[in-house]
Amino acid sequence: MCRPPSQPTGLSQRISLPDDEGMTTVAVAEPSALAIDLTSQAFKECPFPTLARMREAGPVIRVRFPLFGKVWMATTYEAVNDLLRDHHQFVQNPVTAGNPWMRALLRWLPRNLKPLATNMLLRDPPDHRRLRSLVDQAFQRHSVEALRPRLAVLADEALDRLESEAARSGGTVDLLTHFARPFPLAVICEMLGLPLEDRPKFTHWASRFSTASSFVGIFWGLFTGVRQMMRYVREEFRRQSRQPREGLFAALIQAEEAGDRLSEDELVAMVFLLLAAGHETTLHQITLSVLALLDHPEQLAELKRDWSLADSAAQELLRYISFAMVTKPRYAVSDTLFHGQSIRRGQMLFACLASANSDPSVFPDSERLDIHRHAQKHVAFGAGIHVCLGAKLARTEMEIALEHLFTRFPNLRLAVPRADLRYSARPGTRALLALPVRLE
Ligand code: HEM
C-alpha cells in the first residue's frame, strides 16, 4: 500500500552537461537528471512519492527514460497541459523537428513495420486531422451511448467465461486474462468487424508484450507480437476488400477506395492502432481499478449500494491509477524556453500524466482515492489534439465492467497475498502481470 511522499530532494540545480542527443547547438546549462527508476516494482506499486519528488524538482525536469536516455519530462498539471496543447511548438514527428536519432530509427524499421510510423498518434496536422476525422464519429459520445446495451451483453459473456474458468481451476482465476482482456477486446473487434474466431490470436500476440516481466521479454515480445498483428491486419485488409464485413474496417476500406483520403499503409496503421490502443489500455485500467476498489472496501461498498456513482468512480479511478503514466514523446521544432528550461530543437519531451493527475494544486489530497471527487479535469487520456479517441468508450467499458463484475460476484476477493502482485517492467505504463481472484 502507498506511503506518504518523501521530502523534496532539491535536485533541480543547474549544471553544465555535454550534449547527449547529438544536436549541433552550443552547450547550455541543463539540470542533472533526477535519479528515479520509472520501471521498478516499488514505483509501479506506489508511484506517488516519486511523482511528488518529480514535481518538487520542477515543472519540467531531466530524467533518464529507458532506451531513450536523458529526456525532458513535464511534471505539473500546468506544464503537462502546456506541452500537449502546443502542437505547433511540440510535434509528434521527430523528422520535422530534426531529431537525428529518431530519424535513423524510423529508417531502420523493417519494411513490414514501416506503416506503424504513419499512425495518427505519430502524425502532425494536417495529416493528423485528415486521419482522425475518418474515425472520430464512431467514437463520439452519442455513438458510444448507443452501444451501451451491447457492451453490457459482451461484459456478461466475458463474465460467464470467467466463472467457468474459476470452476474448472478449483476457484482461483486470473481476472486479467479471463475478464479484463477479453471484454474490451470483444468490443473493439466488434466495432472493427473482425471475426470472432480470430480473437484468441490477438490475445496471444498482445499478451507477449503487455505482460512480459523483463525488459528483454518486453522488446522481443513487442517485436514479434507487433509483426504478427501487422501481418494479420494486412491479410484481413485483403479479405475485407473482397468480402466486406459490417464494421469500421470495411468502412475505412471504402473511404480508401473512394479517393485519396487514406493510403493502404495508413489504413493498416489505423486498424492496428485501434486494435492495440482499444484494448491494451482499457484492460489494465480495469484490472487496476478492481484492485484499487478491493484496497478501499468502504468505497467499494458504497458503489455496490449505488451504481449511479459509477461515472464519478471511473473518472476518479482514471486519475488515481493513470495506466498511461507517460505520453508518447513530443519534439521541439525550435529552441525555446519552456517553464524555465532551455529546450533545444529536436529534443524529446514527455508529459507525465500520472504526475499531473496527482498534482495537489489541482487535486487536493491527491494520493487518496475518493469516488466522490469531481475528477473530470484529469489528463489520464492526454490533452490537446491527440487526446484519446476512445476516452468515452473506455470510461463506459470501465463503468460496465465494474458494475457487472461486482454485482454478479459481490464477495470477489484476492486469491494471493497483496504483496505477491507483480507489475510489468514496461516504462511509461502501470500494468499488473496478473490479478488472481476468488469469485465466491
Ligand atoms: C482506459 C483506457 C485508455 C487510456 C488510459 C488511454 C490513454 C490514451 C492517451 C494518454 C492518449 C494520448 C497519448 C499521447 O498524447 O501521446 C491516447 C490516444 C489514443 N487512444 Fe487511448 N486510451 C484508452 C483507451 C482507448 C480506447 C478504448 C481506444 C479505442 C479505439 C483508444 C484509442 C486511442 C487513439 C486512436 C489515440 C490516438 C489519438 C490521436 O492521435 O489523435 N484509446 N489514449
Tab-separated table of N, CA and C in Angstrom, residues 187-278:
chain	number	residue	atom	x	y	z
A	187	VAL	N	-15.107	-5.870	-27.607
A	187	VAL	CA	-15.747	-4.610	-28.011
A	187	VAL	C	-15.066	-4.038	-29.260
A	188	ILE	N	-13.747	-3.929	-29.230
A	188	ILE	CA	-13.069	-3.275	-30.352
A	188	ILE	C	-13.128	-4.164	-31.598
A	189	CYS	N	-13.084	-5.502	-31.418
A	189	CYS	CA	-13.185	-6.397	-32.576
A	189	CYS	C	-14.554	-6.248	-33.232
A	190	GLU	N	-15.587	-6.151	-32.399
A	190	GLU	CA	-16.931	-5.977	-32.974
A	190	GLU	C	-17.045	-4.654	-33.700
A	191	MET	N	-16.493	-3.595	-33.106
A	191	MET	CA	-16.590	-2.277	-33.754
A	191	MET	C	-15.870	-2.294	-35.100
A	192	LEU	N	-14.725	-2.977	-35.134
A	192	LEU	CA	-13.958	-3.006	-36.378
A	192	LEU	C	-14.549	-3.999	-37.379
A	193	GLY	N	-15.278	-5.000	-36.872
A	193	GLY	CA	-15.812	-6.030	-37.770
A	193	GLY	C	-14.774	-7.113	-38.018
A	194	LEU	N	-14.065	-7.521	-36.959
A	194	LEU	CA	-13.079	-8.604	-37.096
A	194	LEU	C	-13.719	-9.903	-36.619
A	195	PRO	N	-13.404	-11.025	-37.286
A	195	PRO	CA	-14.093	-12.281	-36.959
A	195	PRO	C	-13.858	-12.727	-35.522
A	196	LEU	N	-14.926	-13.243	-34.940
A	196	LEU	CA	-14.913	-13.714	-33.557
A	196	LEU	C	-13.803	-14.740	-33.316
A	197	GLU	N	-13.664	-15.648	-34.304
A	197	GLU	CA	-12.724	-16.768	-34.086
A	197	GLU	C	-11.258	-16.316	-34.084
A	198	ASP	N	-10.995	-15.063	-34.489
A	198	ASP	CA	-9.594	-14.607	-34.519
A	198	ASP	C	-9.136	-14.013	-33.189
A	199	ARG	N	-10.069	-13.820	-32.257
A	199	ARG	CA	-9.696	-13.130	-31.004
A	199	ARG	C	-8.590	-13.820	-30.208
A	200	PRO	N	-8.596	-15.168	-30.125
A	200	PRO	CA	-7.502	-15.795	-29.355
A	200	PRO	C	-6.117	-15.443	-29.917
A	201	LYS	N	-6.037	-15.202	-31.242
A	201	LYS	CA	-4.731	-14.844	-31.826
A	201	LYS	C	-4.260	-13.501	-31.277
A	202	PHE	N	-5.163	-12.498	-31.247
A	202	PHE	CA	-4.739	-11.171	-30.750
A	202	PHE	C	-4.309	-11.280	-29.298
A	203	THR	N	-5.104	-12.080	-28.551
A	203	THR	CA	-4.806	-12.222	-27.131
A	203	THR	C	-3.388	-12.750	-26.977
A	204	HIS	N	-3.059	-13.749	-27.803
A	204	HIS	CA	-1.731	-14.359	-27.717
A	204	HIS	C	-0.653	-13.333	-28.081
A	205	TRP	N	-0.841	-12.620	-29.200
A	205	TRP	CA	0.190	-11.682	-29.648
A	205	TRP	C	0.342	-10.526	-28.663
A	206	ALA	N	-0.812	-9.964	-28.275
A	206	ALA	CA	-0.753	-8.773	-27.426
A	206	ALA	C	-0.180	-9.105	-26.055
A	207	SER	N	-0.533	-10.284	-25.513
A	207	SER	CA	-0.057	-10.590	-24.161
A	207	SER	C	1.452	-10.795	-24.158
A	208	ARG	N	2.047	-11.060	-25.315
A	208	ARG	CA	3.504	-11.254	-25.362
A	208	ARG	C	4.241	-9.990	-24.955
A	209	PHE	N	3.703	-8.824	-25.332
A	209	PHE	CA	4.432	-7.632	-24.919
A	209	PHE	C	3.808	-6.929	-23.722
A	210	SER	N	2.510	-7.142	-23.524
A	210	SER	CA	1.911	-6.332	-22.446
A	210	SER	C	2.159	-6.923	-21.074
A	211	THR	N	2.369	-8.246	-20.992
A	211	THR	CA	2.546	-8.800	-19.655
A	211	THR	C	3.918	-9.447	-19.466
A	212	ALA	N	4.877	-9.091	-20.327
A	212	ALA	CA	6.236	-9.602	-20.104
A	212	ALA	C	6.799	-8.908	-18.861
A	213	SER	N	7.577	-9.673	-18.084
A	213	SER	CA	8.044	-9.069	-16.825
A	213	SER	C	9.464	-8.526	-16.946
A	214	SER	N	10.199	-8.926	-17.975
A	214	SER	CA	11.572	-8.429	-18.091
A	214	SER	C	11.688	-7.513	-19.303
A	215	PHE	N	12.762	-6.723	-19.313
A	215	PHE	CA	12.992	-5.805	-20.420
A	215	PHE	C	13.173	-6.528	-21.748
A	216	VAL	N	13.991	-7.600	-21.715
A	216	VAL	CA	14.244	-8.365	-22.934
A	216	VAL	C	12.918	-8.948	-23.428
A	217	GLY	N	12.161	-9.496	-22.486
A	217	GLY	CA	10.858	-10.084	-22.828
A	217	GLY	C	9.952	-9.056	-23.479
A	218	ILE	N	9.959	-7.847	-22.955
A	218	ILE	CA	9.083	-6.805	-23.487
A	218	ILE	C	9.476	-6.484	-24.934
A	219	PHE	N	10.780	-6.290	-25.174
A	219	PHE	CA	11.169	-5.864	-26.523
A	219	PHE	C	11.064	-6.989	-27.543
A	220	TRP	N	11.394	-8.211	-27.104
A	220	TRP	CA	11.244	-9.336	-28.024
A	220	TRP	C	9.746	-9.548	-28.307
A	221	GLY	N	8.955	-9.503	-27.237
A	221	GLY	CA	7.510	-9.676	-27.393
A	221	GLY	C	6.919	-8.587	-28.263
A	222	LEU	N	7.406	-7.359	-28.083
A	222	LEU	CA	6.901	-6.222	-28.853
A	222	LEU	C	7.190	-6.444	-30.339
A	223	PHE	N	8.421	-6.854	-30.595
A	223	PHE	CA	8.855	-7.035	-31.977
A	223	PHE	C	8.040	-8.143	-32.664
A	224	THR	N	7.982	-9.318	-32.006
A	224	THR	CA	7.296	-10.443	-32.649
A	224	THR	C	5.779	-10.236	-32.633
A	225	GLY	N	5.249	-9.786	-31.490
A	225	GLY	CA	3.801	-9.601	-31.376
A	225	GLY	C	3.291	-8.569	-32.371
A	226	VAL	N	4.000	-7.443	-32.479
A	226	VAL	CA	3.555	-6.381	-33.383
A	226	VAL	C	3.637	-6.863	-34.835
A	227	ARG	N	4.705	-7.591	-35.152
A	227	ARG	CA	4.854	-8.074	-36.541
A	227	ARG	C	3.723	-9.010	-36.930
A	228	GLN	N	3.375	-9.918	-35.990
A	228	GLN	CA	2.294	-10.861	-36.300
A	228	GLN	C	0.962	-10.133	-36.439
A	229	MET	N	0.750	-9.152	-35.570
A	229	MET	CA	-0.513	-8.401	-35.644
A	229	MET	C	-0.601	-7.619	-36.948
A	230	MET	N	0.527	-7.016	-37.352
A	230	MET	CA	0.537	-6.238	-38.601
A	230	MET	C	0.231	-7.144	-39.792
A	231	ARG	N	0.837	-8.362	-39.772
A	231	ARG	CA	0.604	-9.282	-40.878
A	231	ARG	C	-0.882	-9.653	-40.934
A	232	TYR	N	-1.452	-9.891	-39.761
A	232	TYR	CA	-2.871	-10.248	-39.705
A	232	TYR	C	-3.732	-9.108	-40.280
A	233	VAL	N	-3.443	-7.883	-39.856
A	233	VAL	CA	-4.277	-6.745	-40.287
A	233	VAL	C	-4.192	-6.602	-41.809
A	234	ARG	N	-2.971	-6.801	-42.362
A	234	ARG	CA	-2.839	-6.655	-43.817
A	234	ARG	C	-3.621	-7.751	-44.549
A	235	GLU	N	-3.572	-8.984	-44.014
A	235	GLU	CA	-4.324	-10.079	-44.655
A	235	GLU	C	-5.824	-9.811	-44.562
A	236	GLU	N	-6.244	-9.306	-43.415
A	236	GLU	CA	-7.663	-9.012	-43.221
A	236	GLU	C	-8.106	-7.891	-44.159
A	237	PHE	N	-7.193	-6.950	-44.413
A	237	PHE	CA	-7.487	-5.874	-45.373
A	237	PHE	C	-7.819	-6.489	-46.742
A	238	ARG	N	-7.005	-7.467	-47.167
A	238	ARG	CA	-7.243	-8.113	-48.468
A	238	ARG	C	-8.582	-8.849	-48.454
A	239	ARG	N	-8.828	-9.605	-47.343
A	239	ARG	CA	-10.083	-10.373	-47.255
A	239	ARG	C	-11.278	-9.434	-47.296
A	240	GLN	N	-11.208	-8.354	-46.502
A	240	GLN	CA	-12.388	-7.466	-46.424
A	240	GLN	C	-12.526	-6.594	-47.673
A	241	SER	N	-11.460	-6.446	-48.449
A	241	SER	CA	-11.588	-5.711	-49.714
A	241	SER	C	-12.449	-6.527	-50.666
A	242	ARG	N	-12.298	-7.884	-50.582
A	242	ARG	CA	-13.102	-8.750	-51.452
A	242	ARG	C	-14.484	-8.965	-50.855
A	243	GLN	N	-14.516	-9.215	-49.561
A	243	GLN	CA	-15.780	-9.570	-48.890
A	243	GLN	C	-15.944	-8.736	-47.629
A	244	PRO	N	-16.514	-7.532	-47.760
A	244	PRO	CA	-16.607	-6.656	-46.589
A	244	PRO	C	-17.508	-7.247	-45.501
A	245	ARG	N	-17.147	-6.993	-44.241
A	245	ARG	CA	-17.999	-7.366	-43.122
A	245	ARG	C	-18.549	-6.072	-42.543
A	246	GLU	N	-19.544	-6.191	-41.652
A	246	GLU	CA	-20.100	-4.979	-41.064
A	246	GLU	C	-19.099	-4.417	-40.044
A	247	GLY	N	-18.762	-3.155	-40.136
A	247	GLY	CA	-17.841	-2.578	-39.142
A	247	GLY	C	-16.962	-1.492	-39.727
A	248	LEU	N	-16.128	-0.938	-38.851
A	248	LEU	CA	-15.298	0.206	-39.197
A	248	LEU	C	-14.211	-0.131	-40.227
A	249	PHE	N	-13.713	-1.358	-40.183
A	249	PHE	CA	-12.636	-1.750	-41.103
A	249	PHE	C	-13.134	-1.603	-42.554
A	250	ALA	N	-14.286	-2.198	-42.840
A	250	ALA	CA	-14.814	-2.139	-44.208
A	250	ALA	C	-15.144	-0.690	-44.579
A	251	ALA	N	-15.654	0.089	-43.613
A	251	ALA	CA	-15.985	1.498	-43.889
A	251	ALA	C	-14.717	2.258	-44.268
A	252	LEU	N	-13.611	1.944	-43.600
A	252	LEU	CA	-12.348	2.626	-43.907
A	252	LEU	C	-11.825	2.191	-45.282
A	253	ILE	N	-12.030	0.914	-45.603
A	253	ILE	CA	-11.590	0.439	-46.928
A	253	ILE	C	-12.379	1.184	-48.014
A	254	GLN	N	-13.684	1.364	-47.758
A	254	GLN	CA	-14.488	2.105	-48.742
A	254	GLN	C	-13.991	3.542	-48.873
A	255	ALA	N	-13.633	4.154	-47.735
A	255	ALA	CA	-13.115	5.530	-47.769
A	255	ALA	C	-11.824	5.557	-48.586
A	256	GLU	N	-11.011	4.512	-48.407
A	256	GLU	CA	-9.739	4.447	-49.143
A	256	GLU	C	-10.008	4.312	-50.637
A	257	GLU	N	-10.994	3.452	-50.969
A	257	GLU	CA	-11.271	3.219	-52.383
A	257	GLU	C	-11.937	4.432	-53.040
A	258	ALA	N	-12.641	5.227	-52.197
A	258	ALA	CA	-13.396	6.357	-52.747
A	258	ALA	C	-12.504	7.536	-53.140
A	259	GLY	N	-11.289	7.545	-52.704
A	259	GLY	CA	-10.459	8.700	-53.052
A	259	GLY	C	-9.093	8.608	-52.427
A	260	ASP	N	-8.443	9.739	-52.248
A	260	ASP	CA	-7.065	9.702	-51.767
A	260	ASP	C	-6.972	10.087	-50.291
A	261	ARG	N	-8.032	9.846	-49.513
A	261	ARG	CA	-8.015	10.274	-48.114
A	261	ARG	C	-7.134	9.377	-47.263
A	262	LEU	N	-6.909	8.156	-47.716
A	262	LEU	CA	-6.228	7.169	-46.893
A	262	LEU	C	-5.418	6.254	-47.807
A	263	SER	N	-4.135	6.061	-47.522
A	263	SER	CA	-3.372	5.096	-48.325
A	263	SER	C	-3.527	3.728	-47.670
A	264	GLU	N	-3.124	2.669	-48.363
A	264	GLU	CA	-3.264	1.325	-47.774
A	264	GLU	C	-2.449	1.227	-46.475
A	265	ASP	N	-1.243	1.795	-46.493
A	265	ASP	CA	-0.412	1.748	-45.282
A	265	ASP	C	-1.061	2.500	-44.127
A	266	GLU	N	-1.670	3.650	-44.444
A	266	GLU	CA	-2.329	4.426	-43.387
A	266	GLU	C	-3.503	3.643	-42.801
A	267	LEU	N	-4.219	2.934	-43.700
A	267	LEU	CA	-5.375	2.172	-43.245
A	267	LEU	C	-4.936	1.027	-42.322
A	268	VAL	N	-3.883	0.328	-42.745
A	268	VAL	CA	-3.382	-0.782	-41.936
A	268	VAL	C	-2.908	-0.237	-40.572
A	269	ALA	N	-2.214	0.901	-40.607
A	269	ALA	CA	-1.720	1.502	-39.354
A	269	ALA	C	-2.880	1.927	-38.464
A	270	MET	N	-3.935	2.442	-39.065
A	270	MET	CA	-5.097	2.906	-38.294
A	270	MET	C	-5.765	1.721	-37.581
A	271	VAL	N	-6.005	0.636	-38.335
A	271	VAL	CA	-6.684	-0.517	-37.726
A	271	VAL	C	-5.799	-1.114	-36.630
A	272	PHE	N	-4.496	-1.175	-36.897
A	272	PHE	CA	-3.575	-1.683	-35.881
A	272	PHE	C	-3.662	-0.835	-34.608
A	273	LEU	N	-3.652	0.497	-34.789
A	273	LEU	CA	-3.697	1.401	-33.631
A	273	LEU	C	-4.997	1.206	-32.848
A	274	LEU	N	-6.120	1.123	-33.573
A	274	LEU	CA	-7.404	0.976	-32.877
A	274	LEU	C	-7.466	-0.346	-32.124
A	275	LEU	N	-6.962	-1.390	-32.756
A	275	LEU	CA	-6.982	-2.712	-32.140
A	275	LEU	C	-6.103	-2.745	-30.891
A	276	ALA	N	-4.901	-2.195	-31.017
A	276	ALA	CA	-3.973	-2.241	-29.880
A	276	ALA	C	-4.414	-1.273	-28.784
A	277	ALA	N	-4.622	0.016	-29.167
A	277	ALA	CA	-4.995	1.026	-28.164
A	277	ALA	C	-6.374	0.729	-27.600
A	278	GLY	N	-7.207	0.079	-28.400
A	278	GLY	CA	-8.596	-0.151	-27.991
A	278	GLY	C	-8.752	-1.213	-26.929
